[in-house]
Structure formats: C-alpha cells, structure tokens
PDB file of C-alpha atoms in Angstrom:
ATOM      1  CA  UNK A 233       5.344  95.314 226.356  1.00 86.00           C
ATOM      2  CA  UNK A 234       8.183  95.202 229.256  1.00 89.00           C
ATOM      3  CA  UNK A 235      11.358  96.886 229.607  1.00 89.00           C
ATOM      4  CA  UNK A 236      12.856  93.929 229.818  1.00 90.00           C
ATOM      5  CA  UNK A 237      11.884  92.872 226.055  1.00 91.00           C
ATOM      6  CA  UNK A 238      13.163  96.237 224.365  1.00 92.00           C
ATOM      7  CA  UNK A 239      16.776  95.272 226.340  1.00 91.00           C
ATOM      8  CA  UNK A 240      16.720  91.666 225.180  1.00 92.00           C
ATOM      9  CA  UNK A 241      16.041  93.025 221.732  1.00 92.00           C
ATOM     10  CA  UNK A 242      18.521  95.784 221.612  1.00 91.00           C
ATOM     11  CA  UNK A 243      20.570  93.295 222.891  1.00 91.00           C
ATOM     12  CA  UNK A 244      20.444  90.861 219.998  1.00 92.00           C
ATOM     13  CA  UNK A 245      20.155  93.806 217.550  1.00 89.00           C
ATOM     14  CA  UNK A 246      23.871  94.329 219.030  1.00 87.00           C
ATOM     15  CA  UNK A 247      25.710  90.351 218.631  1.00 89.00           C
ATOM     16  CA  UNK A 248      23.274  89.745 215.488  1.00 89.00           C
ATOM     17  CA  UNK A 249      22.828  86.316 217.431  1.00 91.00           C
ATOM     18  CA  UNK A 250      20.182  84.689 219.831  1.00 92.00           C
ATOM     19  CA  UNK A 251      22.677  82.552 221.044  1.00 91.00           C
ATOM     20  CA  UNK A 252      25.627  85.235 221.508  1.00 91.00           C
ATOM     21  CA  UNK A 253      22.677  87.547 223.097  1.00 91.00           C
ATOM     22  CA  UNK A 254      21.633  85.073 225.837  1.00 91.00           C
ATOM     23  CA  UNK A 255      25.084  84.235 226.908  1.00 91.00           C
ATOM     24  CA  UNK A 256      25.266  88.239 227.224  1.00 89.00           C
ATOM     25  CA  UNK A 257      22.158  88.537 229.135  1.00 90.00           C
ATOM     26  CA  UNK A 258      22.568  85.087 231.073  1.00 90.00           C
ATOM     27  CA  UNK A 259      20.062  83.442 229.984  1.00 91.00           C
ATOM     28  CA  UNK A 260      18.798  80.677 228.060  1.00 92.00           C
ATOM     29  CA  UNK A 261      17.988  80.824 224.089  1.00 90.00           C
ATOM     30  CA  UNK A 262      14.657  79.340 224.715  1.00 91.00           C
ATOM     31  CA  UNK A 263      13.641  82.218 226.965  1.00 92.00           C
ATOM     32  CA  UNK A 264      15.298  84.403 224.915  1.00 92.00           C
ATOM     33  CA  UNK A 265      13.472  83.550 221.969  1.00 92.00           C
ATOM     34  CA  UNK A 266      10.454  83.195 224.045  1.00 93.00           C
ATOM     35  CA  UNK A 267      10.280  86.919 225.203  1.00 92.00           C
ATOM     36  CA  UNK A 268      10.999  88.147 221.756  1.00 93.00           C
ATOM     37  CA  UNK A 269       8.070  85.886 220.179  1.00 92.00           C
ATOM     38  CA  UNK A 270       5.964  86.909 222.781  1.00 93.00           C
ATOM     39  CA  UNK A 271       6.705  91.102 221.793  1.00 92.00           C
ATOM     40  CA  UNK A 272       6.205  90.479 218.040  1.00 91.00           C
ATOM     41  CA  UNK A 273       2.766  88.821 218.415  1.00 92.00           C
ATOM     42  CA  UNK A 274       2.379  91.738 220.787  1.00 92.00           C
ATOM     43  CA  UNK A 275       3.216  94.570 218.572  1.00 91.00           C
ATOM     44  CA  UNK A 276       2.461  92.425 215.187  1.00 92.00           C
ATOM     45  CA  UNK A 277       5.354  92.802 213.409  1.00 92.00           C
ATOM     46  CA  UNK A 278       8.417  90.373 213.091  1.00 92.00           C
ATOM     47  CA  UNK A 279      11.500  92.108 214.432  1.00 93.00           C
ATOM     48  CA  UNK A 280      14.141  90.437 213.255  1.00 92.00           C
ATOM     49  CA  UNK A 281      15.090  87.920 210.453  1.00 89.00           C
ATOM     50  CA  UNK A 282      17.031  85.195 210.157  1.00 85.00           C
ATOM     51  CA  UNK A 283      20.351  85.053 207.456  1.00 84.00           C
ATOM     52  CA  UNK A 284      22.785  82.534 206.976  1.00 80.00           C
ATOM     53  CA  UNK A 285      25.203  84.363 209.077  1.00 80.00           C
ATOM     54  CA  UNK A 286      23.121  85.163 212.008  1.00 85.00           C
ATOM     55  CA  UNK A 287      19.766  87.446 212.416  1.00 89.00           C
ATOM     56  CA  UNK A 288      19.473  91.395 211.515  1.00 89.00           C
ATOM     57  CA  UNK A 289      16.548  93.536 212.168  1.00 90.00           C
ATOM     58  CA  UNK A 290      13.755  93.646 209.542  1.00 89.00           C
ATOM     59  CA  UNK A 291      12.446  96.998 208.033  1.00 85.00           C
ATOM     60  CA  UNK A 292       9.809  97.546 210.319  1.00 88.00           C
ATOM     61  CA  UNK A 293      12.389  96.137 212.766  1.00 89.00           C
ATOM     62  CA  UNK A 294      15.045  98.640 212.300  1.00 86.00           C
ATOM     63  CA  UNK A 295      12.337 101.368 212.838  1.00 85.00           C
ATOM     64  CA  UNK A 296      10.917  99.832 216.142  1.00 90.00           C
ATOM     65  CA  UNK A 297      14.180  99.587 217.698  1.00 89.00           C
ATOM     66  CA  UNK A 298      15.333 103.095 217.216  1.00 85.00           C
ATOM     67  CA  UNK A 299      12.131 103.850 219.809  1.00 86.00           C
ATOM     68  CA  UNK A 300      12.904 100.701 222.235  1.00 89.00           C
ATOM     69  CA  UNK A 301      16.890 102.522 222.378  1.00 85.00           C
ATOM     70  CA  UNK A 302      15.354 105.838 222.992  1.00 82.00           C
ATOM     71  CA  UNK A 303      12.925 104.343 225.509  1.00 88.00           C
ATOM     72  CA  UNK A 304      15.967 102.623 227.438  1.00 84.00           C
ATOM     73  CA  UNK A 305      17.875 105.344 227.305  1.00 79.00           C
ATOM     74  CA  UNK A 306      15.239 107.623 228.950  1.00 80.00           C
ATOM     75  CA  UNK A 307      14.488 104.669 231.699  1.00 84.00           C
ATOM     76  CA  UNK A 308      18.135 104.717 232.402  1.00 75.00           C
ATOM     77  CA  UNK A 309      18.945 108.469 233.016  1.00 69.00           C
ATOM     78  CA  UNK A 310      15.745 108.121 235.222  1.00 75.00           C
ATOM     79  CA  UNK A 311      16.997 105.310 237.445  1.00 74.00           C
ATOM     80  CA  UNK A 312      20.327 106.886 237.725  1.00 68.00           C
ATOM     81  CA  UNK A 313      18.775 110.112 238.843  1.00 65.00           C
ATOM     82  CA  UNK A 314      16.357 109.223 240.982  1.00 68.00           C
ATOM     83  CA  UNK A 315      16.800 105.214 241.795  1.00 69.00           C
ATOM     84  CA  UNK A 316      20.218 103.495 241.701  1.00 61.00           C
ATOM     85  CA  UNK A 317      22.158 106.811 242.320  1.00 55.00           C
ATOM     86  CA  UNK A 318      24.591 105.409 240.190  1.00 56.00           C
ATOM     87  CA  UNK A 319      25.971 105.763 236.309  1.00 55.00           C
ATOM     88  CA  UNK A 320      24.917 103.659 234.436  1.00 60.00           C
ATOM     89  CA  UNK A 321      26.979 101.832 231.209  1.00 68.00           C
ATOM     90  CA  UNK A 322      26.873 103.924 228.808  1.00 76.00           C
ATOM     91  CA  UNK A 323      26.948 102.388 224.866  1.00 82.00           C
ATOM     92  CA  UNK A 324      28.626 103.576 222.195  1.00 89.00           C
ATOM     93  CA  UNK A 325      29.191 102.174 218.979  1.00 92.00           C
ATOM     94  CA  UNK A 326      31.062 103.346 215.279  1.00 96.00           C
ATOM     95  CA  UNK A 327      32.301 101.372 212.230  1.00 96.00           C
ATOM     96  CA  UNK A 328      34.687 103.779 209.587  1.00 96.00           C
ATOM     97  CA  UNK A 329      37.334 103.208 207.647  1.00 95.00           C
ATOM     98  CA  UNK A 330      40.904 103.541 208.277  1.00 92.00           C
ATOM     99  CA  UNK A 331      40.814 107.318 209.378  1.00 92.00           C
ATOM    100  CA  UNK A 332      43.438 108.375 212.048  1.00 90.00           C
ATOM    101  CA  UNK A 333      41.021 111.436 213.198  1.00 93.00           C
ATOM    102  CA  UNK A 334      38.391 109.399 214.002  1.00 95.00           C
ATOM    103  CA  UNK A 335      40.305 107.699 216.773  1.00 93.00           C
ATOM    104  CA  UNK A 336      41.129 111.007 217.974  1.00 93.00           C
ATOM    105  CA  UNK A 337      37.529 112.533 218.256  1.00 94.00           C
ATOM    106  CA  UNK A 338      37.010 109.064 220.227  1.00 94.00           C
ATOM    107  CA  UNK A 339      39.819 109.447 222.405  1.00 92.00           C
ATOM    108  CA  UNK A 340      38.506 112.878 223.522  1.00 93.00           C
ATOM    109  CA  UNK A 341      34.700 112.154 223.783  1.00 93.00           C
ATOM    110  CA  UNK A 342      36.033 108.869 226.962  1.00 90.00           C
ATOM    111  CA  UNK A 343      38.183 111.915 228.118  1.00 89.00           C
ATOM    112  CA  UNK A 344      35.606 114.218 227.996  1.00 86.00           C
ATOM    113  CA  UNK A 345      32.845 112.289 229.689  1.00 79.00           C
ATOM    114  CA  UNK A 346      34.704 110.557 232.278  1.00 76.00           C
ATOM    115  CA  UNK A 347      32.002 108.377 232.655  1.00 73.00           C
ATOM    116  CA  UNK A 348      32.616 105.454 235.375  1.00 74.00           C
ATOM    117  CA  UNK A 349      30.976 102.550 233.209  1.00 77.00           C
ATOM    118  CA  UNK A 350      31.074 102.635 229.498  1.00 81.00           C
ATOM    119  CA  UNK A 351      30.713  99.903 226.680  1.00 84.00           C
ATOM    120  CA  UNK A 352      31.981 101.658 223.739  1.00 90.00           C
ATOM    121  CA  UNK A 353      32.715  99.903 220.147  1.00 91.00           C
ATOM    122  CA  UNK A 354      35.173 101.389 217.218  1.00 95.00           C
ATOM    123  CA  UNK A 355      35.503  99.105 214.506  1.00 94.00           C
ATOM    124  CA  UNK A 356      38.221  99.889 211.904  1.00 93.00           C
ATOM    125  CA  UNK A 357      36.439  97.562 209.003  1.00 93.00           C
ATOM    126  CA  UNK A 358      35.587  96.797 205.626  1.00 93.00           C
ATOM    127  CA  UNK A 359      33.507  99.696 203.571  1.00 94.00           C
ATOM    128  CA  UNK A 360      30.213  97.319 203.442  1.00 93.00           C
ATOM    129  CA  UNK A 361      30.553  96.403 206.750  1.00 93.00           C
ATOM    130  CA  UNK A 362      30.274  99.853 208.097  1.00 95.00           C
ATOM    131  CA  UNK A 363      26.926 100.216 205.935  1.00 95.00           C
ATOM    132  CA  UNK A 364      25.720  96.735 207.076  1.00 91.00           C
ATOM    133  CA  UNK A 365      26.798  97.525 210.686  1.00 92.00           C
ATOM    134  CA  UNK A 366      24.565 100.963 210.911  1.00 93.00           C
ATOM    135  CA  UNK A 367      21.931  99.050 208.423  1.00 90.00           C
ATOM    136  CA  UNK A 368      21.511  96.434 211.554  1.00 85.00           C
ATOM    137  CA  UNK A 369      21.564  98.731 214.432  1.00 86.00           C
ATOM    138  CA  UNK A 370      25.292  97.187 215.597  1.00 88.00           C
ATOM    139  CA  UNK A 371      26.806 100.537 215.205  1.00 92.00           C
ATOM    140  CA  UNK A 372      24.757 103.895 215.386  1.00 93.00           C
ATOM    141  CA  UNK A 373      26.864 105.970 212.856  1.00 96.00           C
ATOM    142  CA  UNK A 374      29.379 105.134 210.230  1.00 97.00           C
ATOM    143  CA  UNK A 375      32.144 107.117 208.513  1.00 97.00           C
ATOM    144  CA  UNK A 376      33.162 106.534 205.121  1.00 97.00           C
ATOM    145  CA  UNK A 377      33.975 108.476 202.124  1.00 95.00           C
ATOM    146  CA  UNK A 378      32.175 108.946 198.852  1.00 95.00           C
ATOM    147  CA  UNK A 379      33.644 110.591 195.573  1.00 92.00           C
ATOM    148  CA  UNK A 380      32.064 110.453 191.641  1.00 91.00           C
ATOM    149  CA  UNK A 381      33.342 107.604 191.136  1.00 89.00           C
ATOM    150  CA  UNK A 382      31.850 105.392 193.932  1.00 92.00           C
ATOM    151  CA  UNK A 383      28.458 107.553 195.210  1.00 93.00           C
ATOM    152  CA  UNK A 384      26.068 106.191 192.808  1.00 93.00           C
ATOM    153  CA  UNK A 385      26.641 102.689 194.028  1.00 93.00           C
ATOM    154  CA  UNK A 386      26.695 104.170 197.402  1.00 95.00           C
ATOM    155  CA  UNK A 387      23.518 106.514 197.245  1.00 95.00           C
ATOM    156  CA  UNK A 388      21.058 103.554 195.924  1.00 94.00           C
ATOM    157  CA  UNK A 389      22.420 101.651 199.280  1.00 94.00           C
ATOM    158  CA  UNK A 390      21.842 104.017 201.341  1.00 95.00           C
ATOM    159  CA  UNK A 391      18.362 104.833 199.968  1.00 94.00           C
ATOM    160  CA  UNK A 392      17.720 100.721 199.839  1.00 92.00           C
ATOM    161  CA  UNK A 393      19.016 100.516 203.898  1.00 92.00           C
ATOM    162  CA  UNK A 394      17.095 103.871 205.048  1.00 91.00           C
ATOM    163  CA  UNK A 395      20.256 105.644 205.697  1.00 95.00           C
ATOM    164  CA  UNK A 396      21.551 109.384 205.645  1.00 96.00           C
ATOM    165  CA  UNK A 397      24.855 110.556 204.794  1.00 97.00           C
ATOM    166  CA  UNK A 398      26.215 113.351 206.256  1.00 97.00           C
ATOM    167  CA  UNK A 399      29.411 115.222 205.097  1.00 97.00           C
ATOM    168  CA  UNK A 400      32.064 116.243 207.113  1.00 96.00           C
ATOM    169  CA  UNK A 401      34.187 117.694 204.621  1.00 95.00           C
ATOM    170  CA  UNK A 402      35.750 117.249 200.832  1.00 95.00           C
ATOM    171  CA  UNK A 403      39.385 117.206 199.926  1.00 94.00           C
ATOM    172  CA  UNK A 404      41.806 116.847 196.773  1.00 93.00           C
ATOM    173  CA  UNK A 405      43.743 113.388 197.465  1.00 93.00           C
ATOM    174  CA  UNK A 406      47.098 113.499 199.064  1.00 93.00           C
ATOM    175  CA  UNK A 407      49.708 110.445 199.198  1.00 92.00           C
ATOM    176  CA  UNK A 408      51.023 109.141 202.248  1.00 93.00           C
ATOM    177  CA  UNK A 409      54.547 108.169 202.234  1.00 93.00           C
ATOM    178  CA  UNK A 410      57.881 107.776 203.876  1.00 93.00           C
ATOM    179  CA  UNK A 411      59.766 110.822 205.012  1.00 92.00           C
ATOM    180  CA  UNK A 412      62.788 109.018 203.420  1.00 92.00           C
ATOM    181  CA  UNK A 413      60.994 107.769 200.196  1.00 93.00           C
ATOM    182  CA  UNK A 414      62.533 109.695 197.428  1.00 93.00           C
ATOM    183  CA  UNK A 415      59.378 111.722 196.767  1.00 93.00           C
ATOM    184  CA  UNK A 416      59.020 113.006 200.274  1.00 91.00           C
ATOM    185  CA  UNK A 417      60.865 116.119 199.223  1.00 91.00           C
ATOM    186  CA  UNK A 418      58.152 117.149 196.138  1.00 92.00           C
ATOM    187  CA  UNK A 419      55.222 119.875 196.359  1.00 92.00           C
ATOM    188  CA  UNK A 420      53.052 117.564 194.355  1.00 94.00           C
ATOM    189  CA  UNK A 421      53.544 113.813 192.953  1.00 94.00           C
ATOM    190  CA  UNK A 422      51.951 113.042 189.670  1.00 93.00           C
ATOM    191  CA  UNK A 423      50.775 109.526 189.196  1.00 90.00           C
ATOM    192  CA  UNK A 424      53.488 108.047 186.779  1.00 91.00           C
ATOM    193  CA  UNK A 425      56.044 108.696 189.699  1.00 93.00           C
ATOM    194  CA  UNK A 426      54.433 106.002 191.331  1.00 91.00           C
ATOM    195  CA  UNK A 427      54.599 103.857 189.125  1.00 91.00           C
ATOM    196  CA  UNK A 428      57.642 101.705 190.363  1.00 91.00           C
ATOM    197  CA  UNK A 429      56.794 102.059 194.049  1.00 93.00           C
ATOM    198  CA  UNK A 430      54.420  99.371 196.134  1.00 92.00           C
ATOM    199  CA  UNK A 431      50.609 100.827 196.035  1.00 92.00           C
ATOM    200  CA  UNK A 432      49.343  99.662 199.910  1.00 92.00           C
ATOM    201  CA  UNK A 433      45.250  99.561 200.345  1.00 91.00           C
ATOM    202  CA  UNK A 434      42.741  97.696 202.638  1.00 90.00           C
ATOM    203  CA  UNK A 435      41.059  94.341 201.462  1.00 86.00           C
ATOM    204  CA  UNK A 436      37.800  94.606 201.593  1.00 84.00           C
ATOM    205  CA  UNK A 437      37.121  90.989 201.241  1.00 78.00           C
ATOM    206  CA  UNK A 438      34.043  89.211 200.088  1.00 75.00           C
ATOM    207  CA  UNK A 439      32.729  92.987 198.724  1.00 72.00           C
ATOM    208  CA  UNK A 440      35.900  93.272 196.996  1.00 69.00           C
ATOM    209  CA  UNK A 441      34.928  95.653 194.515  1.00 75.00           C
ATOM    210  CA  UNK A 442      36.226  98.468 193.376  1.00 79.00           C
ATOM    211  CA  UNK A 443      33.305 100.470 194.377  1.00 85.00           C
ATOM    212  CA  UNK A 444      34.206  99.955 198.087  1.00 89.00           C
ATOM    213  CA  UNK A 445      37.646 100.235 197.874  1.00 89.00           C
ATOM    214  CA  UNK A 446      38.971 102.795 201.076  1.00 88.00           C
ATOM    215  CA  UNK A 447      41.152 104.300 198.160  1.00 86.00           C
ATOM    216  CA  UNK A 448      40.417 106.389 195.513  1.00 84.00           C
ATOM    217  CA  UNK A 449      41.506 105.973 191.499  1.00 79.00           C
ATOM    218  CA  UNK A 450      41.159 102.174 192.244  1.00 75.00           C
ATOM    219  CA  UNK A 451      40.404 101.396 189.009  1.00 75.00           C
ATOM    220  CA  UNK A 452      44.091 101.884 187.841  1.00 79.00           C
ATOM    221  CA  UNK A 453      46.534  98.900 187.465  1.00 78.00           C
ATOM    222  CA  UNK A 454      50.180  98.540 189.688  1.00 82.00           C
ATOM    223  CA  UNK A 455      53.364  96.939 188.780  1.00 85.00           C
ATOM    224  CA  UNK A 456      53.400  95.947 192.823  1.00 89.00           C
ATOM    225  CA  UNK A 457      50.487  96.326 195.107  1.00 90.00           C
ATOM    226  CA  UNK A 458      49.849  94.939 198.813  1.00 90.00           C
ATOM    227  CA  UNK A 459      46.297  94.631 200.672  1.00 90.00           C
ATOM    228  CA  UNK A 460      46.258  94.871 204.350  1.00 91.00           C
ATOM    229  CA  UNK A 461      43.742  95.056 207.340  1.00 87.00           C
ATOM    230  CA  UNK A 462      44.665  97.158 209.653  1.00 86.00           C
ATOM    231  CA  UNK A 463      46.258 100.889 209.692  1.00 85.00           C
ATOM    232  CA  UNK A 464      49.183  99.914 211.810  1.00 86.00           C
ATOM    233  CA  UNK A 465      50.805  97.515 209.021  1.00 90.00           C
ATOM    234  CA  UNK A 466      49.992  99.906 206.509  1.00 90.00           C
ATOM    235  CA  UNK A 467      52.349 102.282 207.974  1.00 88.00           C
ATOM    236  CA  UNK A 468      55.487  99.989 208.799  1.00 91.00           C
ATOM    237  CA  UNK A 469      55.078  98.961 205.223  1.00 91.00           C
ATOM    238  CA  UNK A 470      54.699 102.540 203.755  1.00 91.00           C
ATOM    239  CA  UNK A 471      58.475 102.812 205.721  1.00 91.00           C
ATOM    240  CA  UNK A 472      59.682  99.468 205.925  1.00 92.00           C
ATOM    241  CA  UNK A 473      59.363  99.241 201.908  1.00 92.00           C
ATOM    242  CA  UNK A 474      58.604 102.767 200.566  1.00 92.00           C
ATOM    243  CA  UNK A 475      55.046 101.815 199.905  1.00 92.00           C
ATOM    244  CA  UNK A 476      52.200 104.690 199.385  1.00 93.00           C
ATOM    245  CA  UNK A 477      48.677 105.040 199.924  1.00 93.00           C
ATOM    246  CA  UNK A 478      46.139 107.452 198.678  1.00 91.00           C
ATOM    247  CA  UNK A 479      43.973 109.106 201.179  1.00 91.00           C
ATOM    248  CA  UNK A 480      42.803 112.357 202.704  1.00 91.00           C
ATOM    249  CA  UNK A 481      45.846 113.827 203.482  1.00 87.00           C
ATOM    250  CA  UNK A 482      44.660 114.290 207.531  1.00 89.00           C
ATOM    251  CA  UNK A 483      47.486 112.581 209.238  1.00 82.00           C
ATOM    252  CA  UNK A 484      48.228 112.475 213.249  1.00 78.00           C
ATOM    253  CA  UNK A 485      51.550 112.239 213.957  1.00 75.00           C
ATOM    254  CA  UNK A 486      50.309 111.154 217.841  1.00 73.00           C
ATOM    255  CA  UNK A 487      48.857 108.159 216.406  1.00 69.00           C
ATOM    256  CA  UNK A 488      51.185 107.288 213.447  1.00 69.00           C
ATOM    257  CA  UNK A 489      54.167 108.757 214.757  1.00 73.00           C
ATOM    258  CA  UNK A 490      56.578 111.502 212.687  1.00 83.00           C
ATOM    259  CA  UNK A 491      57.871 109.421 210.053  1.00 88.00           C
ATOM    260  CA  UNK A 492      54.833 109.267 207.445  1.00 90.00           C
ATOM    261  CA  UNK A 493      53.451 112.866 205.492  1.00 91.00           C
ATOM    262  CA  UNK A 494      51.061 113.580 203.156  1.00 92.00           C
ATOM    263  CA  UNK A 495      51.779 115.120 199.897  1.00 94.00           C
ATOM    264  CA  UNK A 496      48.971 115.980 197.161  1.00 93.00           C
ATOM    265  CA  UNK A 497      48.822 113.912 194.338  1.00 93.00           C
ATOM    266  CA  UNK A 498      48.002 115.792 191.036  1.00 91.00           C
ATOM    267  CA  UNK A 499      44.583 114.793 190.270  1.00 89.00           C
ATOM    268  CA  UNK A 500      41.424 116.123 189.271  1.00 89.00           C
ATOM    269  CA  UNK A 501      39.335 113.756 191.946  1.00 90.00           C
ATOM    270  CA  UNK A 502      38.367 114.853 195.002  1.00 93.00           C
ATOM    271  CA  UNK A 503      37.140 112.950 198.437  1.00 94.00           C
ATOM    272  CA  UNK A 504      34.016 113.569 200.520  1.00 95.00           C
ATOM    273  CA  UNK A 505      34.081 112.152 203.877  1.00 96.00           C
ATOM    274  CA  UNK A 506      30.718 111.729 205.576  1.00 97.00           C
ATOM    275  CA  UNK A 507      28.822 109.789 208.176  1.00 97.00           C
ATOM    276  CA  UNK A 508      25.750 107.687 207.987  1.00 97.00           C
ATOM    277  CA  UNK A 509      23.208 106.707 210.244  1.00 95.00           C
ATOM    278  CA  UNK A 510      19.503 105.307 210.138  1.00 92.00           C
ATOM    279  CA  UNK A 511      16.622 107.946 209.186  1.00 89.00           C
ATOM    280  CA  UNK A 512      14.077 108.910 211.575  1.00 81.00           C
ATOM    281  CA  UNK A 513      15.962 107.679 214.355  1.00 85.00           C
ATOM    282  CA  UNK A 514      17.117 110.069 216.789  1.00 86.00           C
ATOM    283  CA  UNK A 515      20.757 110.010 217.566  1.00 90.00           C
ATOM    284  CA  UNK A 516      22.166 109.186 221.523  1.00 89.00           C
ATOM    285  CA  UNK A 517      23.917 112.167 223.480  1.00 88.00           C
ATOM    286  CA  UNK A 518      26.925 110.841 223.149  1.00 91.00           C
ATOM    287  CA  UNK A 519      26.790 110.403 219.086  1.00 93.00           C
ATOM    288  CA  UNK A 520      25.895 113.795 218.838  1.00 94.00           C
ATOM    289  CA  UNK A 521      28.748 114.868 221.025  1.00 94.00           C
ATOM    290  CA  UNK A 522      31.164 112.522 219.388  1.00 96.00           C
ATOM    291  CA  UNK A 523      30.255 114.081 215.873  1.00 97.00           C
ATOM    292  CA  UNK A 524      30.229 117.614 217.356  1.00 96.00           C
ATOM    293  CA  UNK A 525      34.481 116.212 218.422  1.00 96.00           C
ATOM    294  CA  UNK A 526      34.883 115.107 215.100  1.00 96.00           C
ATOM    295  CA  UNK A 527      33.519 118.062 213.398  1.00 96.00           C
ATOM    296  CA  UNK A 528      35.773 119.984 215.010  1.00 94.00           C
ATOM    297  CA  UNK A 529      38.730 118.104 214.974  1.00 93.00           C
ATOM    298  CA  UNK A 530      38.336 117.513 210.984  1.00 93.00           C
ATOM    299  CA  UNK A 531      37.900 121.122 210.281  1.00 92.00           C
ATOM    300  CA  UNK A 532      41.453 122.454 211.857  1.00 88.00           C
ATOM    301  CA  UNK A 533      43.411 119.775 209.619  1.00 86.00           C
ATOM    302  CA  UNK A 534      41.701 120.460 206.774  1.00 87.00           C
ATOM    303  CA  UNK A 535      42.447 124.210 207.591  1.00 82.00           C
ATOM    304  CA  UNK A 536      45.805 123.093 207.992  1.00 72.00           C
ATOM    305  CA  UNK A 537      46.374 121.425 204.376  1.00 69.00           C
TER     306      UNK A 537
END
C-alpha cells in the first residue's frame, strides 16, 4: 500500500469520477484505474462502486477512506514540518442548506487560519444532496435541519448511510419578509395572513418531496408559491414582490443586507438544526474548528431572538 494510492483514492472519493480524478491528478484513467485495482486486490475489498451517475465509495469503502484521509493528513503536517518547509493545501469541504450563519462561521475559520494554500468547498444545495455528499466522502460534514415532521424519514437515512447528527440548536419558526411588506410591523404573524402573499422555498429537484423540503409546514397548500435555487434570489423576491419564507429566524444583515427581518410565525412546530458526518471517522482540525465557529456564532443569535 503507497501513499500515492490513498491520494488517488481520496481523490476520486472527492469528483465521484475516474475520469474527472485523473485530469485532477494528471494522469491517465488507465493508470488511474490501475493503481486503485491494484490497492483493492491488496487490501481485499472493493472501494468504490460504480452508479449511473458516476462512482461513490462502497460500505467497507467509506470506512477505509476515513483512515487513508487521516493517514494523509498526518504525512502532510510531517512533510511540512520537517521536509518541504512549506504549508501545504489544506481541504475543506461542507454541503447545508440555505443558512446565512453558516457562511459566516466559514468566513471566519479562512480569516482565522490564514493559511497560504487552501482548497475549501461550501455547497449551498439540495437537502439529499447534503446527505449523499457526506454519505460519499465529497463533503466531511453537512448541516441541515430536522423537525417531527421530517426526522423519521431522516433518522432511517442516516442509520442506512452510517451517519451522525449532531444538533446545534432548536427554534420556533420565524418568517422572513420585507421591511415594507405590510406585516413587517406585527409581533407575531399567524398563518392565514399569509395567505394572499407569494410563499418562496428551494427546489429540491429530483428528491422533491416534502420530506426534504428546506421549509417547514410544507405540507400546506398556497394561492401563489415560487421555487428558487439560490439564497440571493430568494431575497430580491421576498422585496421585489413581498414574498415570505419560513425559516429559523437567524438572519445576517452583512450578508443579506438591512431590508429583510424575521418575525415568528404562530405555530406549534419547532426546528432543530444539526450537522452530520460519517461514524467512526475522526473529524479534520479544521472541521472541528469550523463547528467550534459555528457553535458559537449560532448560539449569540439564538440568544438574540
């Protein structure tokens, strides 16, 4: 077993591709493929298997590859130390939903690092995708949220795909709207006041169910309702058009500016956001310290609701 083989494994692990993988690594598929076979007959197990959409680690796949990371991550804080005096890139990699304060936990782990080389990944994406994406090794933690509505569905696939679910913290659901929408000025909205206004929420394409939906109390009908992909539209339209969207109620006016608030919504539901990750796979330094950020960060809004 060679160093060289965990990297070219972690590597594909990453693009979910052969082909993407060698044109990453500069190399051929053949010897790509090659070095790969050659570890699996080594080790006896098959690493990865193929799907109509690419390749994902197996089982026993998922499991090896937590060790090769570790491994590679030890080699590399050796070499910098005592070989290449030199940082090395450091990886990085979340899926979550649409969550403003997750983007600020990531802003301050680059600033607090300063590191000279870094290749991190933050995927705003579909609910399923984040699962698949930590399932698969592409990402090493996910956030999402999970309420009674939605965690059975949730639990059995996170007990199916190995993973844990950590929680962060649980709120009552608030409504984002327009300062000038007509409800800005209430303490509390009840549902039936929305009735007449657009209801904005993330597609969640081919898993388009309403157990993944980013939004809670999906099940109910609207007279208007628009699906978008990314957080940005959602807010011009929650202005442009006096649209809402129900959510945490943790809002940053840095990164959405002063024009949207959060009012609660007068419901008996509540929201549990959490983040996964694979079992019996240690976490990187810089996870940890990017959920130690985010604990932090999450706990003075929700102090501040």
């Amino acid at each position: 077993m060679k160093l060289q083989q965990l990297r070219y494994a972690l590597v594909i692990s990453k693009y979910g591709s052969f082909n993407k993988a060698a044109k990453k690594l500069f190399i051929s598929q053949p010897t790509l493929s090659t070095a790969i076979k050659e570890l699996e007959k080594e080790i006896n197990i098959s690493i990865f298997e193929r799907t109509t959409k690419g390749v994902r680690p197996s089982r026993e796949g998922i499991e090896f590859l937590g060790y090769a990371r570790q491994i590679i991550e030890q080699t590399e804080l050796l070499e910098e130390r005592y070989i290449n005096f030199k940082p090395s890139v450091r990886q990085f990699s979340i899926s979550t939903q649409h969550y403003a304060f997750v983007v600020n936990a990531f802003v301050d782990l680059i600033k607090n690092y300063q590191l000279d080389q870094y290749e991190f990944n933050l995927r705003e994406t579909k609910t399923y995708e984040i699962i698949d994406d930590v399932r698969n090794l592409r990402s090493e933690i996910g956030i999402l949220y999970k309420n009674q509505f939605n965690e059975k569905v949730l639990n059995k696939l996170f007990k199916d795909y190995n993973l844990e679910f950590h929680e962060l913290f649980t709120v009552k659901p608030y409504v984002f709207i327009s300062k000038s929408n007509p409800l800005a000025k209430k303490e509390i909205i009840k549902l039936e006041e929305l009735e007449d206004y657009p209801c904005l929420s993330f597609e969640q394409g081919e898993y388009n169910s309403f157990y993944f939906s980013e939004e809670i109390l999906s099940t109910i009908s609207h007279k208007k309702s628009i699906n978008v992909n990314d957080r940005a539209t959602l807010f011009n339209l929650l202005i442009g058009i006096n649209g809402y969207t129900i959510s945490t109620g943790i809002i940053s006016e840095d990164l959405n500016g002063p024009n949207i608030i959060a009012v609660p919504i007068e419901s008996e539901e509540t929201i549990t956001v959490g983040w996964i990750n694979q079992k019996n796979i240690k976490l990187t330094q810089l996870a940890i310290e990017y959920i130690n950020i985010l604990e932090n960060i999450t706990r003075k809004y929700v102090q501040g609701l």
